[in-house]
GROMACS .gro file of C-alpha atoms in nm:
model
  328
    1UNK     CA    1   8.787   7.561  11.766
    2UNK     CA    2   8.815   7.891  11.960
    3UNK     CA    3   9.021   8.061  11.657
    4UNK     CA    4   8.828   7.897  11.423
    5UNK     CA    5   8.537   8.091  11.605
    6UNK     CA    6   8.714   8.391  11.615
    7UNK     CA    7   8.799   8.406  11.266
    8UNK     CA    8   8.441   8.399  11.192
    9UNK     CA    9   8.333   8.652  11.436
   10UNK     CA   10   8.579   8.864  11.273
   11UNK     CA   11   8.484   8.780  10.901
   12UNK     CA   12   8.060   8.848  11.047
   13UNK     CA   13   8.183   9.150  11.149
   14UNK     CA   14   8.364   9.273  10.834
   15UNK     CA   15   8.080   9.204  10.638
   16UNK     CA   16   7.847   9.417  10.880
   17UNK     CA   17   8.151   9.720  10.812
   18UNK     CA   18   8.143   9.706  10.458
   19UNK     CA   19   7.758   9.664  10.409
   20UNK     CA   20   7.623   9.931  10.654
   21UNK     CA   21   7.415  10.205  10.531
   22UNK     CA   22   7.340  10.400  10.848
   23UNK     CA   23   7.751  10.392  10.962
   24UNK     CA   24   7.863  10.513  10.579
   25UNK     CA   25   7.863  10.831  10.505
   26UNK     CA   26   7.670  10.832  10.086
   27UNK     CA   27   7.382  10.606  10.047
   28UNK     CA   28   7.402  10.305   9.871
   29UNK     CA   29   7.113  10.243   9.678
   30UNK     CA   30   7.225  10.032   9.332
   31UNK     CA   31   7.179   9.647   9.382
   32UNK     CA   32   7.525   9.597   9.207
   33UNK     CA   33   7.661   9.722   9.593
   34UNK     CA   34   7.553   9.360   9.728
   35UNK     CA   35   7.817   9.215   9.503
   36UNK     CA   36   8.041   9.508   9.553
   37UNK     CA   37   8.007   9.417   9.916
   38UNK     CA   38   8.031   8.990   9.892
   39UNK     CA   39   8.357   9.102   9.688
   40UNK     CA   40   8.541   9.296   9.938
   41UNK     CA   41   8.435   9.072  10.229
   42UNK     CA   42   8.600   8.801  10.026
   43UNK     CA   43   8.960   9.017   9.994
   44UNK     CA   44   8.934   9.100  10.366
   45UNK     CA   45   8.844   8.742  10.489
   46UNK     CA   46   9.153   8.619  10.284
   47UNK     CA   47   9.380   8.823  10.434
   48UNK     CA   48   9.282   8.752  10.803
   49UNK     CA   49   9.225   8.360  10.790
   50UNK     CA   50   9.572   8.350  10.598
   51UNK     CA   51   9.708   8.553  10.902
   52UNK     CA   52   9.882   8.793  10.654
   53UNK     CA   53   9.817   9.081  10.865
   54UNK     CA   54  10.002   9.062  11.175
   55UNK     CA   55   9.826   9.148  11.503
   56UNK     CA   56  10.148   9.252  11.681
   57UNK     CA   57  10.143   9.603  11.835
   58UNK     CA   58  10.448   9.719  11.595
   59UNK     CA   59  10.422  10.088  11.681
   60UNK     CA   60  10.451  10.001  12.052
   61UNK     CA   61  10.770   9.793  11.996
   62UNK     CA   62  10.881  10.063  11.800
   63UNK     CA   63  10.856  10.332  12.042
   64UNK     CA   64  11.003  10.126  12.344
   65UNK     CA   65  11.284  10.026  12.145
   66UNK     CA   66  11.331  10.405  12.068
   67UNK     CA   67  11.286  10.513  12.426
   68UNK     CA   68  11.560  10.269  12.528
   69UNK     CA   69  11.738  10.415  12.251
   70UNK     CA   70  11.732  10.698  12.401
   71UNK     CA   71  11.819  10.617  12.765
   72UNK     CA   72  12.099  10.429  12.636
   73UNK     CA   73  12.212  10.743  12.450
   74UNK     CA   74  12.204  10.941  12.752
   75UNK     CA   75  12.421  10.713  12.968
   76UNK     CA   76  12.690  10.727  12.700
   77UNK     CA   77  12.672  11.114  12.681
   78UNK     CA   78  12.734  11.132  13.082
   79UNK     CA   79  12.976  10.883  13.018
   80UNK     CA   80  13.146  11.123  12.780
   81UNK     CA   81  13.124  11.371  12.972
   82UNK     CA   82  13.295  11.227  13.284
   83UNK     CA   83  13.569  11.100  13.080
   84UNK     CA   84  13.649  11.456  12.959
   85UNK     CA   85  13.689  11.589  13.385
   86UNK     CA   86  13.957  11.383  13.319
   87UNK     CA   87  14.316  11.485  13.193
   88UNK     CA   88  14.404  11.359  12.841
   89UNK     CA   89  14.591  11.416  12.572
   90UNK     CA   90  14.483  11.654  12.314
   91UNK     CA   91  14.375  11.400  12.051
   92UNK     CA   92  14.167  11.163  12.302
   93UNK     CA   93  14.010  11.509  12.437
   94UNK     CA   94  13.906  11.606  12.046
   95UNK     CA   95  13.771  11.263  12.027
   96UNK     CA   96  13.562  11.269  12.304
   97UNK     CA   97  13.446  11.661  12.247
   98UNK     CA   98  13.343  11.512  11.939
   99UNK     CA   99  13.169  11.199  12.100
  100UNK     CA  100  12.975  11.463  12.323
  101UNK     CA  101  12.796  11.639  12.021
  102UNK     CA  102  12.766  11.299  11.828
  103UNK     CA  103  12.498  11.138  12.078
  104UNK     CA  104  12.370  11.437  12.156
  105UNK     CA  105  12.251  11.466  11.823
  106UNK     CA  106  12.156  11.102  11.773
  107UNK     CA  107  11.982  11.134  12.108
  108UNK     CA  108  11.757  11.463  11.953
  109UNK     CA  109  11.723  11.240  11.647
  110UNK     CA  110  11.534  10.955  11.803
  111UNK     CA  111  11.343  11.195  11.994
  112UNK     CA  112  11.217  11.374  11.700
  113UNK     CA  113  11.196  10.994  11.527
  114UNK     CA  114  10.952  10.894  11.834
  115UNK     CA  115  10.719  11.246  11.712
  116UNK     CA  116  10.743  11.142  11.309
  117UNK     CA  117  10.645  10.802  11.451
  118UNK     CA  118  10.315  10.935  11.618
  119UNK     CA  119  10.240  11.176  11.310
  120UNK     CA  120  10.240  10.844  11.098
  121UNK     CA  121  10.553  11.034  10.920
  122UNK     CA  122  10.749  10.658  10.879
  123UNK     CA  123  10.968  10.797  10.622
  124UNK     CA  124  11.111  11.099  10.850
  125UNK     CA  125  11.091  10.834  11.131
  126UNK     CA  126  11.349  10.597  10.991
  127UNK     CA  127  11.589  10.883  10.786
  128UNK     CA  128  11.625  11.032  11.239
  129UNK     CA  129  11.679  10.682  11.323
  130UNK     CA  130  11.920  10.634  11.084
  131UNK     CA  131  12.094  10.915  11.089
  132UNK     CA  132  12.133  10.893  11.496
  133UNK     CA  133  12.262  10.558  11.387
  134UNK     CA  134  12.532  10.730  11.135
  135UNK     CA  135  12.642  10.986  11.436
  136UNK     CA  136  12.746  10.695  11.669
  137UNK     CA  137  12.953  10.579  11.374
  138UNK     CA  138  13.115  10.912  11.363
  139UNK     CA  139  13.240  10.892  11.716
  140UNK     CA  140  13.397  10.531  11.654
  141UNK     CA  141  13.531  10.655  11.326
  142UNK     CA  142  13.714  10.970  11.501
  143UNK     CA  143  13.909  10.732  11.776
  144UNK     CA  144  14.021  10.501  11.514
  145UNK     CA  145  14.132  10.791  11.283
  146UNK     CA  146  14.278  11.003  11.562
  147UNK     CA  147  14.392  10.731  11.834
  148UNK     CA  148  14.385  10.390  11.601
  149UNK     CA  149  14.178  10.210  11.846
  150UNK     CA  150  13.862  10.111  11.978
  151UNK     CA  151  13.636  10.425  12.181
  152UNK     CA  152  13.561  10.295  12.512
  153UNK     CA  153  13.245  10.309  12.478
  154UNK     CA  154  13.250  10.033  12.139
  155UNK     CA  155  13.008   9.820  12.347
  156UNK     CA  156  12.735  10.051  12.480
  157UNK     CA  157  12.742  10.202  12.128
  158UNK     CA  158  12.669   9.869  11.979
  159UNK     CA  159  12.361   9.836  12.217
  160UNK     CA  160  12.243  10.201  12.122
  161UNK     CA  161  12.257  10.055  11.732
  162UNK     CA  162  12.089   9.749  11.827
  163UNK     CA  163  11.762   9.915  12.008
  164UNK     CA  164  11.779  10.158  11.683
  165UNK     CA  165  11.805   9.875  11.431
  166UNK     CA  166  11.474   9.729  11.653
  167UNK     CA  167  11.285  10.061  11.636
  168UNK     CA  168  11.358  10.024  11.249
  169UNK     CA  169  11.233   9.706  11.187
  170UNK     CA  170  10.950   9.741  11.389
  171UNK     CA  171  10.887  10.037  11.194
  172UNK     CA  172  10.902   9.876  10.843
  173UNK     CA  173  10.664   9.567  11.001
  174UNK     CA  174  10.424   9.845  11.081
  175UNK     CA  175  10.432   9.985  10.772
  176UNK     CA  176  10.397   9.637  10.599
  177UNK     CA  177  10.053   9.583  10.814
  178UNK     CA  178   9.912   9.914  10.761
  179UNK     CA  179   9.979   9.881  10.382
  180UNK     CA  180   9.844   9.538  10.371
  181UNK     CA  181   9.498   9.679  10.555
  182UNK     CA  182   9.479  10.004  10.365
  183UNK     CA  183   9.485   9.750  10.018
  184UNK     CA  184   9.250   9.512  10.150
  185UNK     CA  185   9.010   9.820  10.251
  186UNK     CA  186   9.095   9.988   9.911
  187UNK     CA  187   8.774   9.943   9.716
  188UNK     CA  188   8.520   9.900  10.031
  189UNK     CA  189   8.175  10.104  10.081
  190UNK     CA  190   8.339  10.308  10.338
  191UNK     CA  191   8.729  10.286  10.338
  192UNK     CA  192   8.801  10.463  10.659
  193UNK     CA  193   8.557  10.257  10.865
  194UNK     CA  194   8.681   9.910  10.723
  195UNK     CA  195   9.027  10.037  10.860
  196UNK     CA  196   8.967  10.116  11.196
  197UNK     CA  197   8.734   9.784  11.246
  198UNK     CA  198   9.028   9.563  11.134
  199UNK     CA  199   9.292   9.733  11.312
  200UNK     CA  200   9.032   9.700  11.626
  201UNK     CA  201   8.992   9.316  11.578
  202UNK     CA  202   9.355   9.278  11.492
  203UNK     CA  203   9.469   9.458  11.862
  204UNK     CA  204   9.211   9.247  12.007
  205UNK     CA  205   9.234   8.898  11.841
  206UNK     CA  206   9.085   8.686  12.145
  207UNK     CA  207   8.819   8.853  12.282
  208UNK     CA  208   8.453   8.775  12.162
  209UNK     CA  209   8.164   8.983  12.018
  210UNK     CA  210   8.083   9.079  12.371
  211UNK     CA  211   8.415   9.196  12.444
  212UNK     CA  212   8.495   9.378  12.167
  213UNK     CA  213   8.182   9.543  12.207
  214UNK     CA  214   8.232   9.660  12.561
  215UNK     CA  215   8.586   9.705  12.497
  216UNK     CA  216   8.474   9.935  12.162
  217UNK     CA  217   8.212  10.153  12.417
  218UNK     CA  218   8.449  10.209  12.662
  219UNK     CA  219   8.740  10.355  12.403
  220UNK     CA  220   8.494  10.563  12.269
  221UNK     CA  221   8.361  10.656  12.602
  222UNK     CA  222   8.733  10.787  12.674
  223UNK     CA  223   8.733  10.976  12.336
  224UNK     CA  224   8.442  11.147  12.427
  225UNK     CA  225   8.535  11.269  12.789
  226UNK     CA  226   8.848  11.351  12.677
  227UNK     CA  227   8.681  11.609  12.411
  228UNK     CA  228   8.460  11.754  12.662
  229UNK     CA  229   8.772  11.802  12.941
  230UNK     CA  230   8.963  11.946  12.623
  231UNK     CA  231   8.615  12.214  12.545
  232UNK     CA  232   8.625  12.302  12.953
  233UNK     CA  233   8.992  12.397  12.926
  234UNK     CA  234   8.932  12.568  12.608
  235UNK     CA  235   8.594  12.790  12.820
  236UNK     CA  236   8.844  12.923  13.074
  237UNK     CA  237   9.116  13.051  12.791
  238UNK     CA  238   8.825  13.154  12.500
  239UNK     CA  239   8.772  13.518  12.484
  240UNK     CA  240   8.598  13.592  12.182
  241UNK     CA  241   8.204  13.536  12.312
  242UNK     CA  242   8.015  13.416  12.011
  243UNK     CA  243   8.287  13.067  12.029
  244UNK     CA  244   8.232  13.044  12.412
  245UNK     CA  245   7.848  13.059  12.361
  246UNK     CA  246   7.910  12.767  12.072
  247UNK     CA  247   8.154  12.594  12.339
  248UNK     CA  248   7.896  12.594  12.637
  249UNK     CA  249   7.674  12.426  12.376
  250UNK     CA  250   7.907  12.207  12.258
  251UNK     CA  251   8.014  12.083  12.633
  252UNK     CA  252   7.629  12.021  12.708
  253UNK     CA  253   7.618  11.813  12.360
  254UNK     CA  254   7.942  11.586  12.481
  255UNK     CA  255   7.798  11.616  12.842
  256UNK     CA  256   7.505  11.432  12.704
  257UNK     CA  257   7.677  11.200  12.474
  258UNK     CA  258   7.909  11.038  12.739
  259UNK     CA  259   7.585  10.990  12.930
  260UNK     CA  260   7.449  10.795  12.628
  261UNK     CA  261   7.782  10.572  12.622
  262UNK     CA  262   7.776  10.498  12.993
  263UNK     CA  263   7.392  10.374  12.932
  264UNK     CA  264   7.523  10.144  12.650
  265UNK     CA  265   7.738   9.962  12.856
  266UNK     CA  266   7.448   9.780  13.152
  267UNK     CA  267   7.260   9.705  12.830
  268UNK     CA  268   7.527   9.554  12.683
  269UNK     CA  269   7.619   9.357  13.014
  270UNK     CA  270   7.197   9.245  13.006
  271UNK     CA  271   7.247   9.133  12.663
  272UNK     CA  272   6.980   9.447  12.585
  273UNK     CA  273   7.151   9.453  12.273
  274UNK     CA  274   6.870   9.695  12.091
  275UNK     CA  275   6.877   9.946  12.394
  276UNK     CA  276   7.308   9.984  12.389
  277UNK     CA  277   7.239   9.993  11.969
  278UNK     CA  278   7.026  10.331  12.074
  279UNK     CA  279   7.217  10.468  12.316
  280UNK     CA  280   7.517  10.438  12.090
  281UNK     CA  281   7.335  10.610  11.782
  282UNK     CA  282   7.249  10.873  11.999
  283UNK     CA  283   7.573  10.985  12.088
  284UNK     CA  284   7.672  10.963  11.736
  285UNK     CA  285   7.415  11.222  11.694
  286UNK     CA  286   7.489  11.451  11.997
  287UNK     CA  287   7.877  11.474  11.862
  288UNK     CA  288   7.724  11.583  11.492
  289UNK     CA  289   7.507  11.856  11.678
  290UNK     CA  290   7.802  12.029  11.822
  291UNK     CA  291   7.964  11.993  11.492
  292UNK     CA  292   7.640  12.161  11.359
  293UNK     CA  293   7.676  12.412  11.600
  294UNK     CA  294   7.985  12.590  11.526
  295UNK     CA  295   7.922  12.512  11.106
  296UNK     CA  296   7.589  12.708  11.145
  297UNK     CA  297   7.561  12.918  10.793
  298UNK     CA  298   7.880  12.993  10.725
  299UNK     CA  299   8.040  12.649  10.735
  300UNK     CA  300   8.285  12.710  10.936
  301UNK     CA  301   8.472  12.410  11.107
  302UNK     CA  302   8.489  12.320  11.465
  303UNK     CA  303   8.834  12.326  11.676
  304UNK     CA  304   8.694  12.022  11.789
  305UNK     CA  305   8.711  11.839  11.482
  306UNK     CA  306   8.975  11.638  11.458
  307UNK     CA  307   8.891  11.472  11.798
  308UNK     CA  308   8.543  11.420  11.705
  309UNK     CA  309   8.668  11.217  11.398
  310UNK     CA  310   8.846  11.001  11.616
  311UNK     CA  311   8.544  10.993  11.896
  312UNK     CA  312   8.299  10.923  11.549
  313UNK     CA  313   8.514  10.635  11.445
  314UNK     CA  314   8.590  10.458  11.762
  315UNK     CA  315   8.153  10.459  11.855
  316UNK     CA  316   8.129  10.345  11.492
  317UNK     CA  317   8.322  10.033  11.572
  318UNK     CA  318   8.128   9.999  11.868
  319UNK     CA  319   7.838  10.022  11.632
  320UNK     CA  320   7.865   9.780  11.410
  321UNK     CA  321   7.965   9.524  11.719
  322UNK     CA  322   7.656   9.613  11.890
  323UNK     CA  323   7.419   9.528  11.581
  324UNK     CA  324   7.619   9.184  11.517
  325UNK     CA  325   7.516   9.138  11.813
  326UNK     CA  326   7.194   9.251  11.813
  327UNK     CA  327   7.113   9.014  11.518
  328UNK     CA  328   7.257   8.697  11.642
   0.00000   0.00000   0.00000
């Protein structure tokens, strides 16, 4: 009964994303929309109750498997490396010179795979992982050709593979899910917004309306204080004065809308569902002022930006929780 109530929390919900007006960014005026909208809901709702999209946290699993990947690298390098203090013949020392650079490499490898991972750069991600993969080959390959045996280090090399191969196919599942929402979202009112609601329900299959709600307010609540720490770092290193007078305003805008946010969340906790609904709005519109701001005539676009898209989207899910709410 409890999933059966989730589901339909999360279908309610969906709906709400793909039929708001005021979160959207056109208007939406032709009657045909209504169908348009009954349409898509039907797609989406498909796709969750059939459980086709995954709520696992595949990035995550991804990057610890690649971070173990890497400490597992690095004990084989100082392996290496102690084994060549040692006296050896001239082929086993070639080997392991050669064993030194190899997981070096596949150690930088991972580490850049771990940043392609973050950019959302999967392809790049998986050609570092498997090249890192290839370079611990190498180093097998060269004590077989050189000393016709085993390296001693055959085991810990096929645990280094092992996380890799995990990172991979926690990669390829991620890639699967985010494919699978980005179709299902495809021909909705407002693409970007039907995204980042069902990745929000999927990381967050469990909780209720209320929950996701104050769970919603308080992510965007960290967006938004983490903009207006970035704008006070940004006033002590800004030189040119017309940006710092556009940054001062800009702080007192965020300053303001993080107030708004923290007001949102006692309403939500008195069930004053209306009051968070306004408070929320109103930070929406403090973030567009300081946008405003530094646009002023000549259109010119904020360095603030690209966090405010992220700070827009996240209060936007909170949004659309908050009226669901509000209209139960």
């Amino acid at each position: 009964m409890g999933s059966l109530h989730g589901l339909l929390s999360f279908c309610f919900v969906l709906v709400l994303v793909l039929s708001s007006n005021h979160l959207t960014a056109k208007a939406h005026k032709k009657p045909t929309n209504q169908i348009k909208v009954e349409a898509d809901f039907k797609i989406i709702a498909e796709l969750a109750g059939n459980n086709a999209i995954p709520n696992a946290d595949f990035k995550g699993l991804a990057k610890l498997a690649l971070t173990k990947a890497i400490s597992n690298g690095n004990v084989i390098c100082q392996r290496v490396n102690s084994l060549l203090l040692k006296r050896s013949d001239m082929y086993t020392t070639r080997s392991l010179t050669g064993c030194s650079t190899n997981y070096k490499d596949a150690v930088g490898l991972i580490d850049k795979s771990l940043a392609a991972l973050d950019a959302k750069k999967y392809d790049d991600a998986k050609t570092c992982i498997t090249d890192a993969l290839a370079n611990s080959t190498k180093c097998e390959d060269r004590f077989e050709e050189l000393l016709q045996r085993n390296s001693p280090f055959t085991f810990m090399k096929a645990k280094f593979g092992l996380l890799c191969l995990t990172g991979l196919k926690h990669i390829n599942l991620l890639v699967q899910k985010e494919r699978l929402i980005t179709e299902g979202c495809s021909q909705t009112l407002d693409k970007e917004l039907c995204i980042s609601t069902v990745g929000f329900f999927l990381e967050n299959k469990g909780l209720g309306l209320h929950g996701l709600a104050k769970l919603a307010v308080e992510k965007a609540l960290q967006d938004g204080t983490r903009i207006h720490n970035h704008i006070s770092v940004l006033l002590k290193t800004t030189s040119d004065k017309c940006v710092l007078k556009k940054l001062k305003s800009c702080s007192a805008f965020y300053l303001t809308a993080i107030g708004k946010m923290k007001a949102s969340l006692p309403a939500l906790d008195c069930n004053r569902y209306g009051d968070a609904s306004t408070w929320v709005e109103a930070a929406i519109g403090s973030a567009e002022t300081c946008e405003g701001v530094f646009a002023g005539k000549s259109n010119k676009i904020s360095p603030l930006t690209p966090m405010k898209i992220e700070f827009s989207k996240q209060v936007s899910v909170s949004l659309v929780v908050i009226k669901k709410l509000a209209g139960n």
